Short mmCIF file of C-alpha atoms in Angstrom, two decimals:
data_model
loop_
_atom_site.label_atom_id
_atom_site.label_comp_id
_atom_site.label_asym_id
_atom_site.label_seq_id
_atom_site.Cartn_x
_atom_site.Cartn_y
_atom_site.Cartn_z
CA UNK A 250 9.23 -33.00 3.18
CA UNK A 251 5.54 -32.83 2.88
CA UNK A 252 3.35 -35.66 4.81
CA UNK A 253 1.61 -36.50 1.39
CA UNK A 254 5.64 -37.54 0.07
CA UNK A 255 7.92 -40.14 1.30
CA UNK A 256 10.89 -38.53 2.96
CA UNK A 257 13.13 -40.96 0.67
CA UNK A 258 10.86 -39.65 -2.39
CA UNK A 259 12.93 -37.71 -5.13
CA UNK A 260 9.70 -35.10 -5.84
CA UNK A 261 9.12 -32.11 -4.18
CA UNK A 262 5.33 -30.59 -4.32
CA UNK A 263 5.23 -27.37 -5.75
CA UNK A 264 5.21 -25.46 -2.61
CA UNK A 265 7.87 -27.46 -1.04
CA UNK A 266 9.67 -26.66 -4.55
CA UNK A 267 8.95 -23.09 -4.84
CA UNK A 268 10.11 -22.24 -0.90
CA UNK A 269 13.18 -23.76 -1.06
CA UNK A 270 13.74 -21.84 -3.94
CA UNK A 271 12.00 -18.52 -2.71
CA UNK A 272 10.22 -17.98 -5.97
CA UNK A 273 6.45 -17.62 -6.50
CA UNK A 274 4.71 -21.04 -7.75
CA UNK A 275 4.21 -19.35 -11.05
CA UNK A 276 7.99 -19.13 -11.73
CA UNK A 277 8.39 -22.76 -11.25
CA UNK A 278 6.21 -23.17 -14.48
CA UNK A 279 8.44 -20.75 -15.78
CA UNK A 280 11.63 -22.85 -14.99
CA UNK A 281 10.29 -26.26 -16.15
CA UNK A 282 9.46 -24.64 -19.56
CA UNK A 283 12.33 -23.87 -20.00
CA UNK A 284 13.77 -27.43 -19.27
CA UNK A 285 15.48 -26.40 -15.68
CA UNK A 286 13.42 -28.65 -13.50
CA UNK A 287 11.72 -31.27 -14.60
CA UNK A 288 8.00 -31.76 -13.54
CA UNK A 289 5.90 -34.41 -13.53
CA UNK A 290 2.50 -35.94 -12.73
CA UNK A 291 2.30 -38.91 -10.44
CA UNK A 292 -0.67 -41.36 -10.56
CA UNK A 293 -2.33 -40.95 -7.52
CA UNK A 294 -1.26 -37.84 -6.32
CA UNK A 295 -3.04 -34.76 -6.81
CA UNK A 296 -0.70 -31.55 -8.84
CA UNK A 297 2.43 -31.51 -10.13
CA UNK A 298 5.78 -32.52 -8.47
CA UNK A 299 8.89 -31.80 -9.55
CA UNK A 300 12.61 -32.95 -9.18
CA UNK A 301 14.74 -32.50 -6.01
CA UNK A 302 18.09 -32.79 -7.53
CA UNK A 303 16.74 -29.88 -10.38
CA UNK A 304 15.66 -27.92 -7.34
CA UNK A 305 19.07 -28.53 -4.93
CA UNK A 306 20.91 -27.35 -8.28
CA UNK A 307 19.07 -24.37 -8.85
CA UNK A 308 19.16 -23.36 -5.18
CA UNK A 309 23.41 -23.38 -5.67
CA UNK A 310 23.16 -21.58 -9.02
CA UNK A 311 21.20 -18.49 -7.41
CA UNK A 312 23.29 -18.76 -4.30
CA UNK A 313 26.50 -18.10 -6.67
CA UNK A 314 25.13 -15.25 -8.63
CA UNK A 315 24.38 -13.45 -5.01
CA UNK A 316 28.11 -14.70 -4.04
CA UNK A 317 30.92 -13.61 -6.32
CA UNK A 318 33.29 -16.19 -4.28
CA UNK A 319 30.41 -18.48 -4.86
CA UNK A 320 29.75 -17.42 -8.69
CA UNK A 321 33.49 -18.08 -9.18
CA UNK A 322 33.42 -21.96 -7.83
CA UNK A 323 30.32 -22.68 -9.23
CA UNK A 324 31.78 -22.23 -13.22
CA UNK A 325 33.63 -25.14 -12.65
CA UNK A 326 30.61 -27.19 -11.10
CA UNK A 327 27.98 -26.76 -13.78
CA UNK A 328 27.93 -23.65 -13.05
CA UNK A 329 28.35 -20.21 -15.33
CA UNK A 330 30.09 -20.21 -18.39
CA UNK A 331 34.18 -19.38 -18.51
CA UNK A 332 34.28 -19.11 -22.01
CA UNK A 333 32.63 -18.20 -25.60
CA UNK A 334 32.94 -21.40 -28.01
CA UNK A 335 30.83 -21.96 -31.27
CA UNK A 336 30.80 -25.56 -31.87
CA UNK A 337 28.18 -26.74 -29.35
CA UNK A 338 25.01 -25.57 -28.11
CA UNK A 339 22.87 -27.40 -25.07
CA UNK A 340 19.64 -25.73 -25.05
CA UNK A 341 16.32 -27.10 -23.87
CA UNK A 342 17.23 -30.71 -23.59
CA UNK A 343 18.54 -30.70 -26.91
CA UNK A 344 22.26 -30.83 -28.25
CA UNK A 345 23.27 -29.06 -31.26
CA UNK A 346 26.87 -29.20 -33.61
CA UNK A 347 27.14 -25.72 -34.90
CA UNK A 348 23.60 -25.01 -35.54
CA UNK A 349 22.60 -28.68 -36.73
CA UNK A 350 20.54 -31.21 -34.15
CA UNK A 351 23.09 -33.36 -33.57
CA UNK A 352 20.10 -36.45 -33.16
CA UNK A 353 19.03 -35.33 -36.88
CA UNK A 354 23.02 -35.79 -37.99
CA UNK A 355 22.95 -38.80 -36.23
CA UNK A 356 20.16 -40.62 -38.63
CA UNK A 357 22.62 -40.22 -41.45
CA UNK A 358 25.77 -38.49 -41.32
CA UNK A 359 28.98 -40.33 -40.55
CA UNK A 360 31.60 -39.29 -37.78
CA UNK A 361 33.79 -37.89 -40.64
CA UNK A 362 31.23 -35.95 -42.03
CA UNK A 363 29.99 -34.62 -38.53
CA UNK A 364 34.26 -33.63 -37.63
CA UNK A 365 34.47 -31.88 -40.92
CA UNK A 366 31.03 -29.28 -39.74
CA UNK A 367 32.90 -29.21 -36.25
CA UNK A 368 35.64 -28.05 -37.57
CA UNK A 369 33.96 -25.70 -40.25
CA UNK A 370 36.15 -27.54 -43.56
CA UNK A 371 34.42 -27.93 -46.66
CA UNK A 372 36.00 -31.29 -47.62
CA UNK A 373 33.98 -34.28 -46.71
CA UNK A 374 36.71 -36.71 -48.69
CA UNK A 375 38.06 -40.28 -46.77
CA UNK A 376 41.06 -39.86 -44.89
CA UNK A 377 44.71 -40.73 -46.25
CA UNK A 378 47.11 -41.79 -44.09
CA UNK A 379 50.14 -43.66 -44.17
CA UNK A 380 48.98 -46.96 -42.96
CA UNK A 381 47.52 -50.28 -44.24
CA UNK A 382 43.44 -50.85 -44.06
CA UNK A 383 42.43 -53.05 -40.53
CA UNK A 384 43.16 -56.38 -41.72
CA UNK A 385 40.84 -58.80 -41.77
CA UNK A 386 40.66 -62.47 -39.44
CA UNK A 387 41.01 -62.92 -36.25
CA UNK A 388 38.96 -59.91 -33.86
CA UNK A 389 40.61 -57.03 -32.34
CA UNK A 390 40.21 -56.24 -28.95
CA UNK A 391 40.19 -53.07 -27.67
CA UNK A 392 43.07 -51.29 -25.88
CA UNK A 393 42.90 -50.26 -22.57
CA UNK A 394 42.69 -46.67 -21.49
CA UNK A 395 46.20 -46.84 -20.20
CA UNK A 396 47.23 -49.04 -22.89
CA UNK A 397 45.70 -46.35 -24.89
CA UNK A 398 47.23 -43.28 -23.73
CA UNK A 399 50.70 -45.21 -23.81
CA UNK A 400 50.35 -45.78 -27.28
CA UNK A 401 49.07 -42.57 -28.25
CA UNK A 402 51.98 -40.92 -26.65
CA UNK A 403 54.35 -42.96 -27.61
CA UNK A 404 53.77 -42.45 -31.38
CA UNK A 405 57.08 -41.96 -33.47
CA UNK A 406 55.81 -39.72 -35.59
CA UNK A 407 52.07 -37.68 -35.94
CA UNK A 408 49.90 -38.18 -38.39
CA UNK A 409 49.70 -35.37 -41.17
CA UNK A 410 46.14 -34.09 -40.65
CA UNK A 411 42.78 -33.96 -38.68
CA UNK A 412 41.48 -36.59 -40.50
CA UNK A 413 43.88 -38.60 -40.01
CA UNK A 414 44.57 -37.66 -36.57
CA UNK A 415 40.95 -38.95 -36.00
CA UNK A 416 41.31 -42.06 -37.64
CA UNK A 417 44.79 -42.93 -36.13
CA UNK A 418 42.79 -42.85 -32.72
CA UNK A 419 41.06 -45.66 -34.39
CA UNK A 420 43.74 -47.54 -34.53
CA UNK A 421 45.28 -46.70 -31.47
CA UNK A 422 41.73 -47.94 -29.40
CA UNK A 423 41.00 -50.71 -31.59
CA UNK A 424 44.79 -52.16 -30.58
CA UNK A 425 45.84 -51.81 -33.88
CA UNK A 426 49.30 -50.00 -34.71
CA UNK A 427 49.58 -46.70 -35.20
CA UNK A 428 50.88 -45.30 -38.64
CA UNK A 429 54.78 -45.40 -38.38
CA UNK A 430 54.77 -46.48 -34.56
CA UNK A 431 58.38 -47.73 -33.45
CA UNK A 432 57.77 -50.96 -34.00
CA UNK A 433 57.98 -50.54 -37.78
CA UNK A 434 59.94 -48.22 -39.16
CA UNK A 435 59.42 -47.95 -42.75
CA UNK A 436 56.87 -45.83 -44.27
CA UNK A 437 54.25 -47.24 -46.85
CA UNK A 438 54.96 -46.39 -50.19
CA UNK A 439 51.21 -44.55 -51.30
CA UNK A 440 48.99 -43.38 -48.71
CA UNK A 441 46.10 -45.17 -48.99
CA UNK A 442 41.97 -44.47 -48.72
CA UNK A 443 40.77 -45.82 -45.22
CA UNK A 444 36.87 -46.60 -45.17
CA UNK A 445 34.56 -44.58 -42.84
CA UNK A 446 35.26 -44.96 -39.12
CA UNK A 447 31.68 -47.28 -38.20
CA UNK A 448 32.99 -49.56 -40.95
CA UNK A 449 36.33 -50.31 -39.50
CA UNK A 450 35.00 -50.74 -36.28
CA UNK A 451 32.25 -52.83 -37.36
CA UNK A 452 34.94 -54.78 -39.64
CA UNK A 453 37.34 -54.87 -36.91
CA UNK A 454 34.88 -56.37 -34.34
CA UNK A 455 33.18 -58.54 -36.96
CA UNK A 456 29.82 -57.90 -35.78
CA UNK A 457 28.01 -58.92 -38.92
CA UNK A 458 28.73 -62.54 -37.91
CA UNK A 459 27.59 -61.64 -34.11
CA UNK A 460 25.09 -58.68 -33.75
CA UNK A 461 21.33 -59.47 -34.05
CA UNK A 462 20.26 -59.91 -37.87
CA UNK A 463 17.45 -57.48 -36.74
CA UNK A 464 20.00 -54.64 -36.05
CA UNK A 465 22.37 -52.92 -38.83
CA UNK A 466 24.93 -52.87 -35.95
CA UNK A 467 26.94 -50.67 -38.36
CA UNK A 468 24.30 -48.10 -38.28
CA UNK A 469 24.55 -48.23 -34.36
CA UNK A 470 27.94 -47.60 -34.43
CA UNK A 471 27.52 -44.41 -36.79
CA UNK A 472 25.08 -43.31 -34.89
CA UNK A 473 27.28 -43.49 -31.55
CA UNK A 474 30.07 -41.92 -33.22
CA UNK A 475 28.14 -39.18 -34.15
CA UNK A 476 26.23 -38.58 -30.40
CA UNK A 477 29.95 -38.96 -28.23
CA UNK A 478 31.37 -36.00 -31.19
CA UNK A 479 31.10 -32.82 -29.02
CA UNK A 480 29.13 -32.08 -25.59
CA UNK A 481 30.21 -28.56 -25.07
CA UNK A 482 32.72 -27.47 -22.28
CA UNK A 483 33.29 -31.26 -20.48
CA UNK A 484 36.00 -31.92 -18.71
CA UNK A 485 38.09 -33.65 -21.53
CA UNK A 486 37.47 -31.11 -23.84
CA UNK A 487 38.55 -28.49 -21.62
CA UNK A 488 41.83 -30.05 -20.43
CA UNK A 489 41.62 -30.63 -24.63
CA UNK A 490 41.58 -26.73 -24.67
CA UNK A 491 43.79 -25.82 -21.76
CA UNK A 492 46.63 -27.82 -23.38
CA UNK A 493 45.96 -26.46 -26.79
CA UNK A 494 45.87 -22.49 -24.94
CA UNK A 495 49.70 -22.98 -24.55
CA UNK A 496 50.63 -23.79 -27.85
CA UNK A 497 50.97 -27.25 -27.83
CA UNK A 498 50.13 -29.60 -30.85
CA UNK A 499 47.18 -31.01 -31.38
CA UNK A 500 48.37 -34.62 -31.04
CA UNK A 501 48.88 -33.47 -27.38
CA UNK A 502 45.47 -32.09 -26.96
CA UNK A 503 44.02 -35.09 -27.91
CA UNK A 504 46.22 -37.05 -25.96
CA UNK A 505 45.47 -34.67 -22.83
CA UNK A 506 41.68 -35.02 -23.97
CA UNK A 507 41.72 -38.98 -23.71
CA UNK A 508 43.37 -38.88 -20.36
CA UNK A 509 40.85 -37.22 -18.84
CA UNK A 510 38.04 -38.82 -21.25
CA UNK A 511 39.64 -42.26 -18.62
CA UNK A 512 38.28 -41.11 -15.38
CA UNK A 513 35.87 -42.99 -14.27
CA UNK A 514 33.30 -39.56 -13.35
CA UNK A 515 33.62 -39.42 -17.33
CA UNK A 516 34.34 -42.25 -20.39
CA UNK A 517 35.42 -44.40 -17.68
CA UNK A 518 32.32 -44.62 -16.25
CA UNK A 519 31.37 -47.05 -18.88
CA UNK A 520 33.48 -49.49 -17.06
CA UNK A 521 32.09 -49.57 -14.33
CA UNK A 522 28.59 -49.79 -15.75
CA UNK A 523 29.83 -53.05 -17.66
CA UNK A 524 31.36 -54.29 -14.57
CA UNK A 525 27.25 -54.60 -12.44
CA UNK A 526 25.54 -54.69 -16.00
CA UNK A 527 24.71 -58.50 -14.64
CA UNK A 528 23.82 -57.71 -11.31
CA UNK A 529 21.89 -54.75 -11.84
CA UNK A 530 19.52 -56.68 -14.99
CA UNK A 531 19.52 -59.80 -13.62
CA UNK A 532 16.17 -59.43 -11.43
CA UNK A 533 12.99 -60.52 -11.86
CA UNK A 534 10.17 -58.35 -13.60
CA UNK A 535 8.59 -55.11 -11.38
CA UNK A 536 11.39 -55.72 -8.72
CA UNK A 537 13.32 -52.71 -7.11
CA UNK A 538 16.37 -51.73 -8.36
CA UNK A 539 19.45 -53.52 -6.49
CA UNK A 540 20.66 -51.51 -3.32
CA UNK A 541 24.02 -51.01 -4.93
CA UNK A 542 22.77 -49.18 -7.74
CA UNK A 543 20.13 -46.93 -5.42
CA UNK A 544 23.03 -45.63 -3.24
CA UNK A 545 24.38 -44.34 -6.46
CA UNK A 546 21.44 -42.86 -7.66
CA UNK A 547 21.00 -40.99 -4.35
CA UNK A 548 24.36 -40.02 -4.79
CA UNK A 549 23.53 -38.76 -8.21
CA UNK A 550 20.23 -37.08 -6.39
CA UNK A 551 21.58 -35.21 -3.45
CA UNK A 552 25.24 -34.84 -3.98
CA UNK A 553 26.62 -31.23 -5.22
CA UNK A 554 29.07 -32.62 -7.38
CA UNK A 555 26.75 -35.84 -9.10
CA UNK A 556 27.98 -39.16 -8.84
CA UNK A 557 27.20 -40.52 -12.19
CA UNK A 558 28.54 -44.17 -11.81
CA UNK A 559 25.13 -45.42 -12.01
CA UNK A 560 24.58 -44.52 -15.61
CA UNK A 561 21.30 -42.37 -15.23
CA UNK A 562 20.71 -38.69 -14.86
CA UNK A 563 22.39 -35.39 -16.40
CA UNK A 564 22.30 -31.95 -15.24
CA UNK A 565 21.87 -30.83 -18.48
CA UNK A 566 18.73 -33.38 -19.44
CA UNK A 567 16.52 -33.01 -16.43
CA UNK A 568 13.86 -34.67 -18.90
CA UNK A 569 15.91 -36.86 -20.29
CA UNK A 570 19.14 -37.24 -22.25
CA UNK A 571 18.29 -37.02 -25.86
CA UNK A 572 21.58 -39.11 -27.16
CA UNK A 573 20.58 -41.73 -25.08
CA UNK A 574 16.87 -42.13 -26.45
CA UNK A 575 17.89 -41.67 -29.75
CA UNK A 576 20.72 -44.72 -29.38
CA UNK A 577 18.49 -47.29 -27.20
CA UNK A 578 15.50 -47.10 -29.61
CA UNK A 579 17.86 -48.04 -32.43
CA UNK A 580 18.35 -51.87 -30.41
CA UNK A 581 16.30 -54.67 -30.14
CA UNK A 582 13.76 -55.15 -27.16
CA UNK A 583 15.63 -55.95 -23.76
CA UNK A 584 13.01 -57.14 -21.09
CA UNK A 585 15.67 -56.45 -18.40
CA UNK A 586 16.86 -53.46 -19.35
CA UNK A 587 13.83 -51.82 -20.16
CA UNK A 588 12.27 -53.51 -16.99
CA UNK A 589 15.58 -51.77 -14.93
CA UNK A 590 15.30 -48.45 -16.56
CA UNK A 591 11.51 -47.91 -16.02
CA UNK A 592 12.38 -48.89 -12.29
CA UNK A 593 15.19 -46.53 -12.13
CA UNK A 594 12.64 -43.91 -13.40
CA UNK A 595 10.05 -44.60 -10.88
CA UNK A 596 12.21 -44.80 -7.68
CA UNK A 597 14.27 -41.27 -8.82
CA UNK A 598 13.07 -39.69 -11.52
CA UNK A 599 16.20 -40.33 -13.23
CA UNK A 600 16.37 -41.44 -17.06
CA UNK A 601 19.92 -43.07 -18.81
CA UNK A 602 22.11 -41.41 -19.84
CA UNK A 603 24.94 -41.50 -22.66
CA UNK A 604 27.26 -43.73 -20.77
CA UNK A 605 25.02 -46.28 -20.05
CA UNK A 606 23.35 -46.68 -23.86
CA UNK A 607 27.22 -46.82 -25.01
CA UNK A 608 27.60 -50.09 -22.82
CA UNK A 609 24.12 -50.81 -23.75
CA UNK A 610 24.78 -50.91 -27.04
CA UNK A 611 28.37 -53.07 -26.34
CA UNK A 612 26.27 -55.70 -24.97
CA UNK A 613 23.02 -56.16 -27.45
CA UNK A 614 25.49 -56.66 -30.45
CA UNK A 615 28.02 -58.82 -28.69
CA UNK A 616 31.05 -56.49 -28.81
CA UNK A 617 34.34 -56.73 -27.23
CA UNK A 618 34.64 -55.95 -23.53
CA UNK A 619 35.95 -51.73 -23.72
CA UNK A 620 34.30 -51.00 -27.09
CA UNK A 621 31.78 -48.38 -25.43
CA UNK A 622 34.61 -46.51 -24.35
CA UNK A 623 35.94 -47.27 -27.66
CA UNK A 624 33.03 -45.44 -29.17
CA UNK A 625 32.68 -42.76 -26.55
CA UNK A 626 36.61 -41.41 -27.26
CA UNK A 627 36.57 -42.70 -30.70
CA UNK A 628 33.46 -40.23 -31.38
CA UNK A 629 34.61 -37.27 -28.53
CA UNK A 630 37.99 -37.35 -30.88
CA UNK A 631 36.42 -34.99 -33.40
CA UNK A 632 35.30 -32.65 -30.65
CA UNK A 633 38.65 -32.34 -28.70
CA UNK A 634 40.10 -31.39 -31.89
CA UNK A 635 37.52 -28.58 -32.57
CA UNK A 636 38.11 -27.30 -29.46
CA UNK A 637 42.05 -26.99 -29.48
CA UNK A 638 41.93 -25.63 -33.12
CA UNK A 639 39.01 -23.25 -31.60
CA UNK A 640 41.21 -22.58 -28.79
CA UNK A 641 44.54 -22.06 -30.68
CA UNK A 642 42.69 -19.85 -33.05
CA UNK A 643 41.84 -17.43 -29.99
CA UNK A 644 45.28 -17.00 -28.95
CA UNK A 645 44.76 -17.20 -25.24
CA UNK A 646 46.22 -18.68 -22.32
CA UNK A 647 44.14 -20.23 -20.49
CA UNK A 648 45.30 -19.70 -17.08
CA UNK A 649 42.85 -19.05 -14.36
CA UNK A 650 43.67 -18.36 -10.47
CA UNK A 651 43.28 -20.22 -7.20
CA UNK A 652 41.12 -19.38 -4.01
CA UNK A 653 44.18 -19.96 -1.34
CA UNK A 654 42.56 -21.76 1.53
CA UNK A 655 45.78 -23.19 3.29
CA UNK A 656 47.49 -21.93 6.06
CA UNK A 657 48.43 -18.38 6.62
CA UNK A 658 51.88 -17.31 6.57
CA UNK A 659 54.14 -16.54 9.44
CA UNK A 660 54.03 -12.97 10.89
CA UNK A 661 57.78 -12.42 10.47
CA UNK A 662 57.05 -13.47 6.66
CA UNK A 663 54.42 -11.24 6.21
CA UNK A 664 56.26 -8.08 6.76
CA UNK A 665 59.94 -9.20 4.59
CA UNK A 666 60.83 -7.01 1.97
CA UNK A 667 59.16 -8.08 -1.50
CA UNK A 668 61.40 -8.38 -4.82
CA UNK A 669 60.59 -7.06 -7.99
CA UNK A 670 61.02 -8.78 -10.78
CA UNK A 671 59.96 -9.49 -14.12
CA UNK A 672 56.47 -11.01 -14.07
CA UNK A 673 56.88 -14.55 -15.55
CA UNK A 674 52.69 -16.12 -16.55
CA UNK A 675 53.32 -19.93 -15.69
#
């Protein structure tokens, strides 16, 4: 680290930058125009720095392609892509649903609307399911993960549609329950018209009555819905596809979707964002962010797996995540949490990301404890059920192979006879 930087300091000067990488300085211009490292100006300091976690990750992404072994780990790290898929783009710090900015769908179009260009159907009509409209009086409160999952797999009988599909997750995370669960039996007689997905949540939660009169909390919720829809090849959606590769329902890839959405290095992160929301806002104006939260972040910094329990940085939005931006300038002024975030930003470099608007947003209108998870696999629904129909329309198994690093076997084993057989793909 250069004498002009802190050794603790997340910037790297250019030269420092540029030799770690072994590139020329003009290629690092190259790199942050593009959006892989993100650079920055520092008041007080002469040139431009840029990012050490950008630079640590693109040091490992050129080691791989030198490194088939290395090429072949990294895909499941961030790394190269495993497979082709149409419904999401990441390009340039921006996210995209088929061709459409997903931040422009999210000023207007509603969760339906955005499943229905996910899943390329022409149909933008309300859901019909066999099931009663939330009723109205006392508020729900959301299921938890596992109370979730248990629920979703213990279902007597699947809904007849996507649409419905999506909007019996609804019910299952909003602890309602689910159309013709075992608890009841007999079917309605008519299907009947549900209302759009922000409404029932917004109905279900009664935030009217709560949220700031400044905020059309609905409007929040839309837009959440529509940011958590897709995020190309995460880890729910692919055990979403993998599930879906062997021929299994969809009701079981969305089920194996939300299981994984729980962890908490993904939707459960929100959790555990809730849980130190408190401790990490509670401090006065201009003062350092607690030391909890910092070893976090440096986990999030230096780490080649990122830790993101902290709520702030993404691989993919080394300038900033644009679903996040989009979601906390739709709330009213926080002093802390604008005072925590532009601290964050000055000690690391780091900006929020998705998780921690989501629980942002669960605590500036008042909602139920779990409803940003709520929202985050409410909204990711539509996506894991693009990518299992996208998945089942391929026809592939998605089966990949290990790198055996346990021990070697016996010397008498390695010369027995082998049997032929049929080859059996499990």
């Amino acid at each position: 680290m250069s004498a002009d930087m802190p050794p603790s300091s997340p910037w790297l000067q250019a030269a420092e930058a540029a030799a770690m990488l072994g590139v020329q300085r003009a290629s690092l211009y190259s790199y942050a125009s593009r959006g892989l490292l993100k650079a920055q100006r520092l008041v007080g300091r002469r040139g431009t720095v840029y990012l050490l976690s950008d630079v640590q990750r693109l040091v490992r992404q050129r080691q791989a392609v030198r490194n088939p072994a290395q090429l072949a780990q990294s895909t499941l790290d961030w790394g190269q892509a495993v497979l082709d898929s149409a419904i999401t783009l990441v390009r340039d710090g921006q996210l995209y649903y088929r061709g459409h900015s997903a931040v422009q769908l999210a000023q207007s179009a509603t969760l339906e609307e955005t499943a229905m260009l996910l899943w390329q159907q022409s149909s933008t009509g309300p859901a019909r399911v066999d099931e009663a409209p939330a009723r109205q009086g006392a508020r729900h409160m959301p299921r938890s993960a596992a109370q979730a999952l248990a629920t979703w797999f213990g279902m007597a009988t699947v809904p007849p549609n996507h649409l419905a599909l999506l909007h019996c997750m609804g019910d299952v995370l909003l602890g309602l329950p689910p159309p013709a669960s075992a608890s009841s039996s007999k079917p309605s007689a008519q299907p009947v018209t549900l209302a759009p997905l922000h409404q029932r949540l917004a109905a279900s939660w009664q935030i009217d009555a709560d949220a700031d009169a400044k905020v059309d909390a609905a409007n929040v919720l839309r837009s959440a819905l529509v940011l958590c829809a897709d995020h190309e090849l995460n880890a729910s959606s692919f055990a979403a596809r993998v599930v879906a590769s062997t021929g299994a329902s969809l009701h079981a890839s969305v089920g194996a979707g939300l299981a994984a959405l729980s962890g908490p290095l993904h939707g459960g992160m929100t959790q555990h964002i809730s849980a130190h929301w408190d401790e990490w806002h509670g401090r006065p104006p201009k003062a350092p962010p607690p030391a909890s939260l910092l070893a976090l972040l440096q986990a999030t910094q230096t780490c080649q797996t990122p830790h993101y329990l902290a709520g702030f940085g993404h691989p993919l939005y080394p300038s900033g995540d644009p679903r996040s931006a989009y979601l906390l300038a739709l709330l009213p002024f926080d002093s802390q949490r604008e005072n925590l975030i532009e601290q964050v930003h000055a000690t690391t470099g780091l900006h929020p990301s998705l998780d921690y608007s989501l629980v942002a947003i669960e605590r500036a209108l008042h909602l139920p404890p779990g409803a940003a998870f709520v929202l985050f696999a409410l909204g990711r629904t539509a996506g894991w059920i693009a990518h299992a129909l996208e998945q089942q329309a391929t026809g592939q198994l998605i089966r990949p192979r290990a790198q055996y690093t346990g021990a070697q076997p016996a010397a008498d084993l390695e010369t027995a006879p082998t049997q032929l057989g049929r080859i059996i793909r499990f």
